[in-house]
C-alpha positions as MATLAB code, in Angstrom:
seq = 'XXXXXXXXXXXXXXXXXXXXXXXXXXXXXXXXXXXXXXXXXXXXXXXXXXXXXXXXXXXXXXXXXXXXXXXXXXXXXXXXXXXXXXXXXXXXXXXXXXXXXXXXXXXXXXXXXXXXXXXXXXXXXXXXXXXXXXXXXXXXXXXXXXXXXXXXXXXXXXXXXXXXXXXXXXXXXXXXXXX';
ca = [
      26.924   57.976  121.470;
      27.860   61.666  122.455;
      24.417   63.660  122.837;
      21.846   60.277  122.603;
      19.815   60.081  125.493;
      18.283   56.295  125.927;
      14.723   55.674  128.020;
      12.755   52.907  128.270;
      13.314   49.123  126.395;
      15.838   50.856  124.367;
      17.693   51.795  127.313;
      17.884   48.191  128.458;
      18.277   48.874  132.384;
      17.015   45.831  133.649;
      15.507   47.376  136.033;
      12.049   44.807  135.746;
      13.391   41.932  134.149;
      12.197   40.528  130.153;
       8.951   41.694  130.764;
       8.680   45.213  132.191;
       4.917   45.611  131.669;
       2.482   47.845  133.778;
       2.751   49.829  136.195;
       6.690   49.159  136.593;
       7.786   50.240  133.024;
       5.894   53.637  133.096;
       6.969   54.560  136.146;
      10.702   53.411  134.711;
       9.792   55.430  131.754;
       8.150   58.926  134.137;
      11.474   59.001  136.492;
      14.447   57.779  133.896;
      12.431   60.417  130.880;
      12.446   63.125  133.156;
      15.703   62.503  133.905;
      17.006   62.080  130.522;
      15.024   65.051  129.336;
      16.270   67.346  131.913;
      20.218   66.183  130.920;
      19.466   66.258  127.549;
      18.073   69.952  127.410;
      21.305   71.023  129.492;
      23.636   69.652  126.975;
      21.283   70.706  123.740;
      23.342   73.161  121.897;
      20.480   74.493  119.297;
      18.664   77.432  119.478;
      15.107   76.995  120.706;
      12.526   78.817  118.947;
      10.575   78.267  115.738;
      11.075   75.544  113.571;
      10.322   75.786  109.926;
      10.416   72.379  108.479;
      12.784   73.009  105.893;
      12.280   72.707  102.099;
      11.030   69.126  101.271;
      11.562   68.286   97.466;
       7.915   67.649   95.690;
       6.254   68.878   98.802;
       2.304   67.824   99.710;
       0.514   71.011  101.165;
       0.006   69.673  105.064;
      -3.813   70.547  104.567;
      -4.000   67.680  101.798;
      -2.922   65.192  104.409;
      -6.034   63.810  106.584;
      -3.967   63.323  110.185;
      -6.919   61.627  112.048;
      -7.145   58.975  108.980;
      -3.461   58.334  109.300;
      -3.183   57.809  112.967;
      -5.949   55.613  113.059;
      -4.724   53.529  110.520;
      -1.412   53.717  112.121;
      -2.650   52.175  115.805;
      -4.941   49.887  113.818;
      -2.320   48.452  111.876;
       0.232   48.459  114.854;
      -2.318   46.732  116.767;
      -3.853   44.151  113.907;
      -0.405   43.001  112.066;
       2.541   44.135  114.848;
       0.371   43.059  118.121;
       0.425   40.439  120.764;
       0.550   38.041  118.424;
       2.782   38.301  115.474;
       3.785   36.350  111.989;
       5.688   37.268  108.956;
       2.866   37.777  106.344;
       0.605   40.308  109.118;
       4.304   41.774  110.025;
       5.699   41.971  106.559;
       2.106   43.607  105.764;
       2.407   46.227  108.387;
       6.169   47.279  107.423;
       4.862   47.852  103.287;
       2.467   49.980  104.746;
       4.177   51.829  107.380;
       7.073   52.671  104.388;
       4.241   54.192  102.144;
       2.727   56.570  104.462;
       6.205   57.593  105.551;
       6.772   57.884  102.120;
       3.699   60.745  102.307;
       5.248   62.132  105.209;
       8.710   62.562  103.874;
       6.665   65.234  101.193;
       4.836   67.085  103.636;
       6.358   69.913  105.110;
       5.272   69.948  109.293;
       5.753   72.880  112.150;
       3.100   72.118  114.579;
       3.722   70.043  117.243;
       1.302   67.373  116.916;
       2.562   67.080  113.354;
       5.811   66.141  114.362;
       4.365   63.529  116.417;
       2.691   61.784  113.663;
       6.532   61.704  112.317;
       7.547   60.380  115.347;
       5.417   57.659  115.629;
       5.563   56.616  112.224;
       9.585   56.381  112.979;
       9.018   54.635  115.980;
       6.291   51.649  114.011;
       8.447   51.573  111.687;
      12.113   49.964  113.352;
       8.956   48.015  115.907;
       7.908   46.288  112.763;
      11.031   45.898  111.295;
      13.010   44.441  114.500;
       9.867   42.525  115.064;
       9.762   40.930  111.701;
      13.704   40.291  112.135;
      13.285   38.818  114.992;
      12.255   34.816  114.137;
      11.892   33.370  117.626;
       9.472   34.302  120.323;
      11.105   35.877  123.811;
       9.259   37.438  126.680;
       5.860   39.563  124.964;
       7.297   39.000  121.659;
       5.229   36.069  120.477;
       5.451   34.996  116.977;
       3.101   32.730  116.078;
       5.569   31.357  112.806;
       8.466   31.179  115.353;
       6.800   30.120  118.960;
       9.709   28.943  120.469;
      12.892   30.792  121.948;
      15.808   30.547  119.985;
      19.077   31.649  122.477;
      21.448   30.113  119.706;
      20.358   32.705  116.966;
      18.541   35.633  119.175;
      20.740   36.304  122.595;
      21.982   39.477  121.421;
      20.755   43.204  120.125;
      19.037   43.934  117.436;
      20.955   47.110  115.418;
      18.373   49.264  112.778;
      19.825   51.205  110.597;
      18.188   52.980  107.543;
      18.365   50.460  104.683;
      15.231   48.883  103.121;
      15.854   45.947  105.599;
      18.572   46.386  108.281;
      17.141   44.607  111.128;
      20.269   42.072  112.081;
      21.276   40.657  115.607;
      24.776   42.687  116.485;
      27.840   40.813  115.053;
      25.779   39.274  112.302;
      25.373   40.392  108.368;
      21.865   41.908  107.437;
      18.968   39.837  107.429;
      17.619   39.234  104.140;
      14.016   38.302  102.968;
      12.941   40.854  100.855;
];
Protein backbone atom coordinates (compact mmCIF):
# COMPACT_ATOMS: atom_id res chain seq x y z
CA UNK A 1 0.00 0.00 0.00
CA UNK A 2 1.51 3.29 -1.53
CA UNK A 3 2.56 5.61 1.55
CA UNK A 4 2.01 2.69 4.59
CA UNK A 5 5.01 2.23 6.41
CA UNK A 6 4.94 -1.34 8.44
CA UNK A 7 7.24 -1.87 11.88
CA UNK A 8 7.20 -4.35 14.21
CA UNK A 9 4.66 -7.77 14.35
CA UNK A 10 2.72 -6.03 11.76
CA UNK A 11 5.58 -5.90 9.57
CA UNK A 12 6.07 -9.65 9.82
CA UNK A 13 9.99 -9.75 9.04
CA UNK A 14 10.84 -12.79 10.63
CA UNK A 15 13.59 -11.52 11.72
CA UNK A 16 13.21 -13.53 15.52
CA UNK A 17 11.02 -16.21 14.74
CA UNK A 18 6.98 -16.69 16.42
CA UNK A 19 8.10 -15.24 19.40
CA UNK A 20 10.13 -12.04 19.05
CA UNK A 21 10.06 -11.07 22.75
CA UNK A 22 12.75 -8.97 24.67
CA UNK A 23 15.43 -7.51 23.93
CA UNK A 24 15.32 -8.75 20.12
CA UNK A 25 11.90 -7.18 19.14
CA UNK A 26 12.74 -3.64 20.51
CA UNK A 27 15.78 -3.44 19.09
CA UNK A 28 13.80 -4.78 15.68
CA UNK A 29 11.34 -2.15 16.51
CA UNK A 30 14.44 1.03 17.44
CA UNK A 31 16.43 0.24 13.97
CA UNK A 32 13.38 -0.86 11.41
CA UNK A 33 11.08 2.53 13.24
CA UNK A 34 13.77 4.75 12.67
CA UNK A 35 14.08 3.58 9.49
CA UNK A 36 10.56 3.62 8.51
CA UNK A 37 10.10 6.99 10.13
CA UNK A 38 12.90 8.59 8.37
CA UNK A 39 11.34 7.13 4.72
CA UNK A 40 8.12 7.92 5.70
CA UNK A 41 8.75 11.73 6.55
CA UNK A 42 10.66 11.97 3.05
CA UNK A 43 7.72 10.79 1.14
CA UNK A 44 4.97 12.72 3.55
CA UNK A 45 3.38 15.18 1.30
CA UNK A 46 1.34 17.33 4.12
CA UNK A 47 2.20 20.39 5.47
CA UNK A 48 3.68 20.20 8.95
CA UNK A 49 2.53 22.64 11.37
CA UNK A 50 -0.52 22.94 13.61
CA UNK A 51 -3.16 20.62 13.67
CA UNK A 52 -6.61 21.62 14.65
CA UNK A 53 -8.63 18.56 15.16
CA UNK A 54 -11.29 19.34 12.93
CA UNK A 55 -15.01 19.81 13.75
CA UNK A 56 -16.31 16.63 15.57
CA UNK A 57 -20.24 16.44 15.45
CA UNK A 58 -21.72 16.62 19.27
CA UNK A 59 -18.30 17.46 20.50
CA UNK A 60 -17.20 16.78 24.48
CA UNK A 61 -15.05 19.85 25.68
CA UNK A 62 -11.41 17.90 26.08
CA UNK A 63 -11.36 19.33 29.76
CA UNK A 64 -14.55 17.07 30.57
CA UNK A 65 -12.53 14.03 29.67
CA UNK A 66 -10.32 12.69 32.78
CA UNK A 67 -7.08 11.28 30.54
CA UNK A 68 -5.25 9.67 33.56
CA UNK A 69 -8.69 7.68 34.40
CA UNK A 70 -8.85 6.52 30.83
CA UNK A 71 -5.38 5.30 30.36
CA UNK A 72 -5.39 3.50 33.40
CA UNK A 73 -8.36 1.78 32.68
CA UNK A 74 -7.08 1.24 29.27
CA UNK A 75 -3.61 -0.78 30.44
CA UNK A 76 -5.73 -2.35 33.18
CA UNK A 77 -8.14 -3.73 30.95
CA UNK A 78 -5.47 -4.60 28.21
CA UNK A 79 -3.64 -6.31 30.83
CA UNK A 80 -6.73 -8.10 32.93
CA UNK A 81 -9.07 -9.33 29.84
CA UNK A 82 -6.45 -9.11 26.56
CA UNK A 83 -3.21 -10.48 28.61
CA UNK A 84 -1.07 -13.53 28.74
CA UNK A 85 -3.79 -15.45 29.14
CA UNK A 86 -6.86 -14.94 27.12
CA UNK A 87 -10.71 -16.34 26.67
CA UNK A 88 -13.71 -15.13 24.89
CA UNK A 89 -15.90 -13.79 27.79
CA UNK A 90 -12.53 -11.54 29.45
CA UNK A 91 -11.75 -10.76 25.52
CA UNK A 92 -15.25 -10.11 24.37
CA UNK A 93 -15.40 -7.90 27.74
CA UNK A 94 -12.41 -5.87 26.87
CA UNK A 95 -13.54 -5.16 23.08
CA UNK A 96 -17.37 -3.67 24.59
CA UNK A 97 -15.34 -1.55 26.54
CA UNK A 98 -12.61 -0.46 24.38
CA UNK A 99 -15.68 0.54 21.63
CA UNK A 100 -17.34 2.80 24.37
CA UNK A 101 -14.51 4.89 25.34
CA UNK A 102 -13.61 5.23 21.68
CA UNK A 103 -16.98 6.07 21.34
CA UNK A 104 -16.00 9.22 23.94
CA UNK A 105 -13.08 9.84 21.99
CA UNK A 106 -14.65 10.06 18.61
CA UNK A 107 -16.62 13.42 20.44
CA UNK A 108 -13.73 15.01 21.80
CA UNK A 109 -11.95 17.30 19.77
CA UNK A 110 -7.74 16.71 20.53
CA UNK A 111 -4.48 18.98 19.42
CA UNK A 112 -1.97 18.13 21.96
CA UNK A 113 0.23 15.54 21.45
CA UNK A 114 -0.31 13.31 24.25
CA UNK A 115 -3.98 13.52 23.32
CA UNK A 116 -3.47 12.00 20.17
CA UNK A 117 -1.76 9.26 21.83
CA UNK A 118 -4.60 8.28 23.94
CA UNK A 119 -6.31 7.95 20.26
CA UNK A 120 -3.67 5.98 19.22
CA UNK A 121 -3.65 3.55 21.70
CA UNK A 122 -7.18 3.14 21.96
CA UNK A 123 -6.88 2.25 17.97
CA UNK A 124 -4.18 0.07 18.56
CA UNK A 125 -6.35 -2.12 21.83
CA UNK A 126 -8.85 -2.05 19.89
CA UNK A 127 -7.86 -4.40 16.38
CA UNK A 128 -5.38 -6.36 19.59
CA UNK A 129 -8.65 -7.33 21.11
CA UNK A 130 -10.47 -7.84 18.19
CA UNK A 131 -7.77 -10.11 16.21
CA UNK A 132 -7.24 -11.67 19.55
CA UNK A 133 -10.80 -12.59 20.13
CA UNK A 134 -10.87 -13.81 16.30
CA UNK A 135 -8.28 -15.71 16.72
CA UNK A 136 -9.70 -19.32 18.38
CA UNK A 137 -6.50 -21.32 18.69
CA UNK A 138 -3.45 -20.60 20.74
CA UNK A 139 0.07 -19.92 18.64
CA UNK A 140 3.34 -18.68 20.02
CA UNK A 141 2.36 -15.86 23.19
CA UNK A 142 -1.12 -15.98 22.10
CA UNK A 143 -2.58 -18.35 24.66
CA UNK A 144 -6.21 -18.79 24.86
CA UNK A 145 -7.25 -20.53 27.57
CA UNK A 146 -10.94 -21.58 25.58
CA UNK A 147 -8.76 -22.60 22.56
CA UNK A 148 -5.24 -24.08 24.08
CA UNK A 149 -4.25 -25.88 21.27
CA UNK A 150 -2.80 -24.76 17.76
CA UNK A 151 -5.06 -25.02 15.06
CA UNK A 152 -2.75 -24.82 11.49
CA UNK A 153 -5.96 -26.12 9.58
CA UNK A 154 -8.10 -22.95 10.48
CA UNK A 155 -5.25 -20.26 11.69
CA UNK A 156 -2.00 -20.52 9.16
CA UNK A 157 -2.73 -17.38 7.56
CA UNK A 158 -3.24 -13.35 8.33
CA UNK A 159 -5.58 -11.92 10.12
CA UNK A 160 -7.20 -8.70 7.92
CA UNK A 161 -9.17 -5.79 10.35
CA UNK A 162 -11.11 -3.68 8.80
CA UNK A 163 -13.64 -1.18 10.38
CA UNK A 164 -16.89 -3.13 10.78
CA UNK A 165 -18.39 -3.98 14.22
CA UNK A 166 -16.52 -7.37 13.85
CA UNK A 167 -14.09 -7.79 10.90
CA UNK A 168 -11.46 -9.86 12.36
CA UNK A 169 -11.27 -12.91 9.57
CA UNK A 170 -8.16 -15.07 8.52
CA UNK A 171 -7.30 -13.70 4.71
CA UNK A 172 -9.32 -15.66 2.07
CA UNK A 173 -12.08 -16.39 4.53
CA UNK A 174 -15.70 -14.53 5.06
CA UNK A 175 -16.01 -12.43 8.37
CA UNK A 176 -16.08 -14.07 11.53
CA UNK A 177 -19.28 -13.88 13.19
CA UNK A 178 -20.23 -14.10 16.97
CA UNK A 179 -21.76 -11.09 17.82
Amino acid sequence: VPGLFAVGEVSSTGLHGANRLASNSLLEGLVCGHRAGIAAASESRFPSGEFDGGDRPDEVPPENLNRADLWNSLRSTMWKRVGIERDRAGMSLAVERLARWQALLDKTRFVERSDLELVNAMSVAQLVARSALAREESRGTHTRTDFAQRDDARWTCDLMIDERPHPARPSGTSPVSGE
